[in-house]
Amino acid sequence: MEITHYLRTSLSLDVCATCHEHATCQQREGKRICICNYGFVGNGRTQCVDKNECQFGATVVCGNHTSCHNTPGGFYCICLEGYRATNNNKTFIPNDGTFCTDIDECEVSGLCRHGGRCVNTPGSFECYCMDGYLPRNGSEPFHPTTDATSCTEINCGNPPEMRHAILVENHSSRLGGVARYVCQEGFESPGGKITSVCTEKGTWRESTLTCTEILTKINDVSVFNDTCVRWQMNSERINSKIVYVISIKGQRLDPIESVHEETVKLTTDSRTPEVCLTLYPGTNYTVHISIAPPRRSVPAVIGFQTAENDILEDDGMFNISIFNETCLKLNRHSRKVGSEHMYQFTVLGQRWYLDNFSHATSFNFTTRERVPVVCLNLYPTTDYTVNVSLLRSPKPHSVQITIATPPAVKQTISNISGFNETCLRWNIIKTVDMEEMYLFHIWGQRWYQKEFVREMTFNISTSSQDPEVCLELHPGTNYNVSLRALSSELPVVISLTTQITEPPLPEVEFFTVHGGRLPRLRLRKAKEKNGPISSYQVLVLPLALQSTFSCDSEGASSFFSNTSDADGYVAAELLAKDVPDEAMEIPIGDRLYYGQYYNAPLKTGKDYCIVLRITSEWNKVRRHSCAVWAQVKDSSLTLLQMVGVGLGSMAVVIILAFLSFSAV
């Protein structure tokens, strides 16, 4: 009996001594046997070969977006590039519930460089150009580490030339910039204003309207007072002054043959112009009337004979006509030659648009000429009354004439600049302490709000040499401001861009929840009053942070990148273009991704503050507005969250069971 027990013990010891290095000696049914360790397969004595758990494929063993790595007796999983493990470690074993989630590379600001917009994709990201920018050196989408593509602000450069039209103002060559044209003298645009717009393709969209030539006709030419001519204009589309060319040719045969040729110019805006000519008595005249270039006209011709005049004495009579805008031509009726005459000029000028403006002067003028020309020193854009009296004449005579001087053709405004975003200052070339009126014409447009158009016209008066004015402009708007001194015909144009301000406060109904179910967040689209709306965010914060939370804070991150609940996290983000015009509902904690953010369930028993934040971003400026939607005290899972937790627990059990089965 002792010998048998000894032999049995020795045999058992011998079996255990023969176990493979990757095997363990175990007792089964009273016997000692060698069994390969976990992760190895074989007979336990002569062979224990490593079991390759990865043979079923990384997706089956480790989950989506992974690579499986076999080790002696085991294995480990690694997330593919662009993904990270939810346990925040480089390696993991899936039986602890760890899985690979997408890394939101777009959380890093400036990733797509200036003008670029980052869009997260599974395992990576793509870059697109923001509105108002175009891709250069490549196409969209692009990747900043592998592509040379960059985003440049849309700049259309110089506007196209329009036939018979003049570009009348400085313009913005950015997206939505408008170049405006006016037709040259003698041309018109019957279809309306001619404009060209800078498009999103970086090119100008030319106008379909054109400038067509105005053909003016001179009608009903007649003679009055023996030497005066009048006529009528047929064009009602001309509002500016017209320069007429009157060609005179006269011939007299008795007592000796003589020829009188002369050309006179008349500038007037009258529809029934008239002019008195200096003609010889008893002479046959042909008068040819036309309009000076660049206008075109159908000319008119009239022939007549002046009356004989045998009166040689001086009757003191004379008449006046306007010659070259600020010059007067005096025409004496006397046929005496060489006698000296003295005229007294009294000049009074006023501007209809300025109550305190007055220009008065008086002087005497002596001449022996029968048809002298006197040029006056007059201010532009002024209505003058000129009274001329003949002095030292047996028959005193006075003639009064009105002159309306045109605006100056040279620019009087210089060094215009903007300050404080909505204010302008400039210098003016004028007489010191003389009051001037300025006409403002302001156009405002927004590229992000096509229906937004603001146009204002007003005037101010000041005697300052360095005027300043602050304008009432809307935020987040591109403006073109045309400024003209009424004494000049040339405006100056400057572009102003106002920065955005805070968007409107979110329209939410406030809730306080004590341990009950949390209602759905009802998101309403905000109006773009102060700038373009770029995104909407739902922030989950510890209730203790509500009093210290700053709406402009950029510290809140995604749920997975947040190591603790101390700072809160972004539960959802929606781009403005993805928010419908009608209200939409968002369940808090539904385990879905909104944008790049995971809407995680609220932890039970915690106190939270849920904030809705609206972000407006434009021209490198970002503004926010926030509203507290709900205060949650002693939070509990909603029905939707409980279903999610149950399904998640079931999935973990299934995975563990599968791995255990594989290891056998």
PDB file of C-alpha atoms in Angstrom, residues 390-559:
ATOM      1  CA  LEU A 390     -24.046 154.039 -67.764  1.00  0.00           C
ATOM      2  CA  LEU A 391     -22.528 157.077 -66.014  1.00  0.00           C
ATOM      3  CA  ARG A 392     -22.024 160.629 -67.328  1.00  0.00           C
ATOM      4  CA  SER A 393     -24.564 160.123 -70.099  1.00  0.00           C
ATOM      5  CA  PRO A 394     -27.246 162.676 -71.074  1.00  0.00           C
ATOM      6  CA  LYS A 395     -29.680 159.798 -70.981  1.00  0.00           C
ATOM      7  CA  PRO A 396     -28.870 157.588 -67.916  1.00  0.00           C
ATOM      8  CA  HIS A 397     -29.674 153.962 -68.491  1.00  0.00           C
ATOM      9  CA  SER A 398     -29.360 150.814 -66.303  1.00  0.00           C
ATOM     10  CA  VAL A 399     -29.614 147.147 -67.186  1.00  0.00           C
ATOM     11  CA  GLN A 400     -29.925 144.229 -64.748  1.00  0.00           C
ATOM     12  CA  ILE A 401     -28.987 140.628 -65.470  1.00  0.00           C
ATOM     13  CA  THR A 402     -28.832 137.422 -63.390  1.00  0.00           C
ATOM     14  CA  ILE A 403     -25.986 134.934 -63.491  1.00  0.00           C
ATOM     15  CA  ALA A 404     -26.042 131.470 -61.939  1.00  0.00           C
ATOM     16  CA  THR A 405     -22.450 130.261 -61.661  1.00  0.00           C
ATOM     17  CA  PRO A 406     -21.905 126.512 -62.014  1.00  0.00           C
ATOM     18  CA  PRO A 407     -20.095 124.366 -59.402  1.00  0.00           C
ATOM     19  CA  ALA A 408     -16.296 124.440 -59.475  1.00  0.00           C
ATOM     20  CA  VAL A 409     -14.760 121.846 -61.767  1.00  0.00           C
ATOM     21  CA  LYS A 410     -11.818 121.244 -59.433  1.00  0.00           C
ATOM     22  CA  GLN A 411     -11.972 119.199 -56.263  1.00  0.00           C
ATOM     23  CA  THR A 412     -12.219 121.307 -53.107  1.00  0.00           C
ATOM     24  CA  ILE A 413     -12.258 118.461 -50.561  1.00  0.00           C
ATOM     25  CA  SER A 414      -8.967 116.788 -49.599  1.00  0.00           C
ATOM     26  CA  ASN A 415      -7.484 114.467 -46.956  1.00  0.00           C
ATOM     27  CA  ILE A 416     -10.757 112.723 -46.163  1.00  0.00           C
ATOM     28  CA  SER A 417     -10.359 109.959 -43.589  1.00  0.00           C
ATOM     29  CA  GLY A 418     -12.409 107.922 -41.125  1.00  0.00           C
ATOM     30  CA  PHE A 419     -12.027 107.665 -37.353  1.00  0.00           C
ATOM     31  CA  ASN A 420     -13.903 106.009 -34.498  1.00  0.00           C
ATOM     32  CA  GLU A 421     -15.402 103.646 -37.092  1.00  0.00           C
ATOM     33  CA  THR A 422     -18.396 105.861 -37.984  1.00  0.00           C
ATOM     34  CA  CYS A 423     -16.878 109.375 -38.146  1.00  0.00           C
ATOM     35  CA  LEU A 424     -15.275 111.373 -40.981  1.00  0.00           C
ATOM     36  CA  ARG A 425     -12.966 114.373 -41.138  1.00  0.00           C
ATOM     37  CA  TRP A 426     -11.649 116.311 -44.148  1.00  0.00           C
ATOM     38  CA  ASN A 427     -10.069 119.567 -45.322  1.00  0.00           C
ATOM     39  CA  ILE A 428     -11.795 122.125 -47.549  1.00  0.00           C
ATOM     40  CA  ILE A 429     -10.258 124.692 -49.895  1.00  0.00           C
ATOM     41  CA  LYS A 430     -12.326 127.866 -49.436  1.00  0.00           C
ATOM     42  CA  THR A 431     -12.281 131.401 -48.104  1.00  0.00           C
ATOM     43  CA  VAL A 432     -11.739 131.521 -44.341  1.00  0.00           C
ATOM     44  CA  ASP A 433     -14.948 131.783 -42.260  1.00  0.00           C
ATOM     45  CA  MET A 434     -17.140 131.289 -45.339  1.00  0.00           C
ATOM     46  CA  GLU A 435     -19.963 128.870 -44.696  1.00  0.00           C
ATOM     47  CA  GLU A 436     -20.212 125.780 -46.924  1.00  0.00           C
ATOM     48  CA  MET A 437     -22.884 123.122 -47.333  1.00  0.00           C
ATOM     49  CA  TYR A 438     -21.966 119.453 -47.803  1.00  0.00           C
ATOM     50  CA  LEU A 439     -24.187 116.817 -49.370  1.00  0.00           C
ATOM     51  CA  PHE A 440     -23.872 113.236 -48.078  1.00  0.00           C
ATOM     52  CA  HIS A 441     -25.090 110.211 -50.016  1.00  0.00           C
ATOM     53  CA  ILE A 442     -24.568 106.949 -48.134  1.00  0.00           C
ATOM     54  CA  TRP A 443     -25.102 103.363 -49.356  1.00  0.00           C
ATOM     55  CA  GLY A 444     -24.908 100.404 -46.962  1.00  0.00           C
ATOM     56  CA  GLN A 445     -24.891  96.715 -47.883  1.00  0.00           C
ATOM     57  CA  ARG A 446     -24.264  93.361 -46.193  1.00  0.00           C
ATOM     58  CA  TRP A 447     -22.906  90.384 -48.140  1.00  0.00           C
ATOM     59  CA  TYR A 448     -24.505  87.996 -45.648  1.00  0.00           C
ATOM     60  CA  GLN A 449     -27.934  89.653 -45.866  1.00  0.00           C
ATOM     61  CA  LYS A 450     -28.779  90.230 -49.530  1.00  0.00           C
ATOM     62  CA  GLU A 451     -32.049  92.011 -48.775  1.00  0.00           C
ATOM     63  CA  PHE A 452     -30.292  94.567 -46.542  1.00  0.00           C
ATOM     64  CA  VAL A 453     -29.851  97.896 -48.355  1.00  0.00           C
ATOM     65  CA  ARG A 454     -29.578 101.230 -46.578  1.00  0.00           C
ATOM     66  CA  GLU A 455     -29.433 104.528 -48.452  1.00  0.00           C
ATOM     67  CA  MET A 456     -29.331 107.943 -46.788  1.00  0.00           C
ATOM     68  CA  THR A 457     -29.065 111.480 -48.154  1.00  0.00           C
ATOM     69  CA  PHE A 458     -28.643 114.574 -46.004  1.00  0.00           C
ATOM     70  CA  ASN A 459     -26.617 117.795 -45.811  1.00  0.00           C
ATOM     71  CA  ILE A 460     -24.793 119.833 -43.191  1.00  0.00           C
ATOM     72  CA  SER A 461     -23.483 123.407 -43.135  1.00  0.00           C
ATOM     73  CA  THR A 462     -20.307 124.619 -41.427  1.00  0.00           C
ATOM     74  CA  SER A 463     -17.669 127.335 -41.765  1.00  0.00           C
ATOM     75  CA  SER A 464     -14.834 125.132 -40.440  1.00  0.00           C
ATOM     76  CA  GLN A 465     -11.760 124.534 -42.575  1.00  0.00           C
ATOM     77  CA  ASP A 466     -11.464 121.022 -41.055  1.00  0.00           C
ATOM     78  CA  PRO A 467     -15.011 119.696 -40.621  1.00  0.00           C
ATOM     79  CA  GLU A 468     -15.875 116.506 -38.742  1.00  0.00           C
ATOM     80  CA  VAL A 469     -19.118 114.528 -38.688  1.00  0.00           C
ATOM     81  CA  CYS A 470     -20.206 111.261 -37.051  1.00  0.00           C
ATOM     82  CA  LEU A 471     -22.734 109.126 -38.931  1.00  0.00           C
ATOM     83  CA  GLU A 472     -25.494 106.869 -37.629  1.00  0.00           C
ATOM     84  CA  LEU A 473     -24.440 103.566 -39.202  1.00  0.00           C
ATOM     85  CA  HIS A 474     -25.618 100.005 -38.630  1.00  0.00           C
ATOM     86  CA  PRO A 475     -23.099  97.487 -37.242  1.00  0.00           C
ATOM     87  CA  GLY A 476     -21.595  94.778 -39.435  1.00  0.00           C
ATOM     88  CA  THR A 477     -22.119  96.706 -42.672  1.00  0.00           C
ATOM     89  CA  ASN A 478     -20.018  97.872 -45.632  1.00  0.00           C
ATOM     90  CA  TYR A 479     -20.714 101.510 -46.501  1.00  0.00           C
ATOM     91  CA  ASN A 480     -19.823 103.789 -49.397  1.00  0.00           C
ATOM     92  CA  VAL A 481     -20.051 107.461 -48.442  1.00  0.00           C
ATOM     93  CA  SER A 482     -20.199 110.113 -51.191  1.00  0.00           C
ATOM     94  CA  LEU A 483     -19.409 113.630 -49.966  1.00  0.00           C
ATOM     95  CA  ARG A 484     -19.699 116.758 -52.111  1.00  0.00           C
ATOM     96  CA  ALA A 485     -19.353 120.413 -51.305  1.00  0.00           C
ATOM     97  CA  LEU A 486     -22.202 122.149 -53.134  1.00  0.00           C
ATOM     98  CA  SER A 487     -19.731 124.707 -54.480  1.00  0.00           C
ATOM     99  CA  SER A 488     -17.984 121.887 -56.402  1.00  0.00           C
ATOM    100  CA  GLU A 489     -19.324 119.411 -58.941  1.00  0.00           C
ATOM    101  CA  LEU A 490     -16.882 116.654 -57.945  1.00  0.00           C
ATOM    102  CA  PRO A 491     -17.723 114.356 -55.008  1.00  0.00           C
ATOM    103  CA  VAL A 492     -15.255 112.285 -53.020  1.00  0.00           C
ATOM    104  CA  VAL A 493     -16.120 108.750 -51.962  1.00  0.00           C
ATOM    105  CA  ILE A 494     -14.797 106.783 -49.010  1.00  0.00           C
ATOM    106  CA  SER A 495     -15.562 103.249 -47.856  1.00  0.00           C
ATOM    107  CA  LEU A 496     -16.354 102.476 -44.216  1.00  0.00           C
ATOM    108  CA  THR A 497     -16.833  99.085 -42.579  1.00  0.00           C
ATOM    109  CA  THR A 498     -18.555  98.919 -39.208  1.00  0.00           C
ATOM    110  CA  GLN A 499     -17.705  96.084 -36.841  1.00  0.00           C
ATOM    111  CA  ILE A 500     -20.320  93.656 -35.611  1.00  0.00           C
ATOM    112  CA  THR A 501     -21.826  93.924 -32.138  1.00  0.00           C
ATOM    113  CA  GLU A 502     -23.423  91.323 -29.881  1.00  0.00           C
ATOM    114  CA  PRO A 503     -26.168  89.293 -31.585  1.00  0.00           C
ATOM    115  CA  PRO A 504     -29.713  89.424 -30.159  1.00  0.00           C
ATOM    116  CA  LEU A 505     -30.257  87.516 -26.923  1.00  0.00           C
ATOM    117  CA  PRO A 506     -31.499  83.947 -27.473  1.00  0.00           C
ATOM    118  CA  GLU A 507     -35.272  83.632 -27.232  1.00  0.00           C
ATOM    119  CA  VAL A 508     -35.726  80.832 -24.665  1.00  0.00           C
ATOM    120  CA  GLU A 509     -38.286  79.991 -22.001  1.00  0.00           C
ATOM    121  CA  PHE A 510     -36.506  79.549 -18.649  1.00  0.00           C
ATOM    122  CA  PHE A 511     -37.039  76.292 -16.710  1.00  0.00           C
ATOM    123  CA  THR A 512     -36.090  75.156 -13.204  1.00  0.00           C
ATOM    124  CA  VAL A 513     -36.028  71.351 -12.755  1.00  0.00           C
ATOM    125  CA  HIS A 514     -35.781  69.672  -9.316  1.00  0.00           C
ATOM    126  CA  GLY A 515     -35.038  65.980  -9.795  1.00  0.00           C
ATOM    127  CA  GLY A 516     -37.600  65.629 -12.554  1.00  0.00           C
ATOM    128  CA  ARG A 517     -37.474  65.197 -16.308  1.00  0.00           C
ATOM    129  CA  LEU A 518     -35.815  67.938 -18.327  1.00  0.00           C
ATOM    130  CA  PRO A 519     -37.905  69.294 -21.238  1.00  0.00           C
ATOM    131  CA  ARG A 520     -36.498  69.644 -24.739  1.00  0.00           C
ATOM    132  CA  LEU A 521     -34.610  72.823 -25.613  1.00  0.00           C
ATOM    133  CA  ARG A 522     -36.623  74.788 -28.186  1.00  0.00           C
ATOM    134  CA  LEU A 523     -34.123  76.616 -30.435  1.00  0.00           C
ATOM    135  CA  ARG A 524     -35.354  79.623 -32.408  1.00  0.00           C
ATOM    136  CA  LYS A 525     -33.356  81.229 -35.211  1.00  0.00           C
ATOM    137  CA  ALA A 526     -32.040  84.703 -34.300  1.00  0.00           C
ATOM    138  CA  LYS A 527     -32.261  87.719 -36.584  1.00  0.00           C
ATOM    139  CA  GLU A 528     -29.011  89.049 -38.055  1.00  0.00           C
ATOM    140  CA  LYS A 529     -29.470  92.615 -36.813  1.00  0.00           C
ATOM    141  CA  ASN A 530     -25.908  93.368 -35.710  1.00  0.00           C
ATOM    142  CA  GLY A 531     -23.856  90.970 -37.834  1.00  0.00           C
ATOM    143  CA  PRO A 532     -23.908  87.495 -39.409  1.00  0.00           C
ATOM    144  CA  ILE A 533     -24.913  84.649 -37.067  1.00  0.00           C
ATOM    145  CA  SER A 534     -22.338  81.863 -37.376  1.00  0.00           C
ATOM    146  CA  SER A 535     -23.362  79.239 -34.813  1.00  0.00           C
ATOM    147  CA  TYR A 536     -25.538  78.208 -31.866  1.00  0.00           C
ATOM    148  CA  GLN A 537     -24.065  76.320 -28.864  1.00  0.00           C
ATOM    149  CA  VAL A 538     -25.614  74.530 -25.893  1.00  0.00           C
ATOM    150  CA  LEU A 539     -23.325  74.743 -22.829  1.00  0.00           C
ATOM    151  CA  VAL A 540     -23.652  72.494 -19.767  1.00  0.00           C
ATOM    152  CA  LEU A 541     -22.097  74.108 -16.675  1.00  0.00           C
ATOM    153  CA  PRO A 542     -21.985  73.267 -12.985  1.00  0.00           C
ATOM    154  CA  LEU A 543     -24.674  75.356 -11.327  1.00  0.00           C
ATOM    155  CA  ALA A 544     -22.037  76.906  -9.051  1.00  0.00           C
ATOM    156  CA  LEU A 545     -20.404  78.564 -12.098  1.00  0.00           C
ATOM    157  CA  GLN A 546     -23.542  80.387 -13.288  1.00  0.00           C
ATOM    158  CA  SER A 547     -22.746  83.606 -11.407  1.00  0.00           C
ATOM    159  CA  THR A 548     -19.134  83.743 -12.663  1.00  0.00           C
ATOM    160  CA  PHE A 549     -19.648  82.453 -16.209  1.00  0.00           C
ATOM    161  CA  SER A 550     -18.651  84.891 -18.969  1.00  0.00           C
ATOM    162  CA  CYS A 551     -20.504  84.613 -22.268  1.00  0.00           C
ATOM    163  CA  ASP A 552     -17.312  85.544 -24.146  1.00  0.00           C
ATOM    164  CA  SER A 553     -15.379  82.707 -22.512  1.00  0.00           C
ATOM    165  CA  GLU A 554     -13.775  80.265 -24.948  1.00  0.00           C
ATOM    166  CA  GLY A 555     -12.790  77.785 -22.208  1.00  0.00           C
ATOM    167  CA  ALA A 556     -15.631  75.294 -22.603  1.00  0.00           C
ATOM    168  CA  SER A 557     -14.551  72.174 -24.556  1.00  0.00           C
ATOM    169  CA  SER A 558     -16.165  68.966 -25.729  1.00  0.00           C
ATOM    170  CA  PHE A 559     -17.390  66.323 -23.300  1.00  0.00           C
TER     171      PHE A 559
END
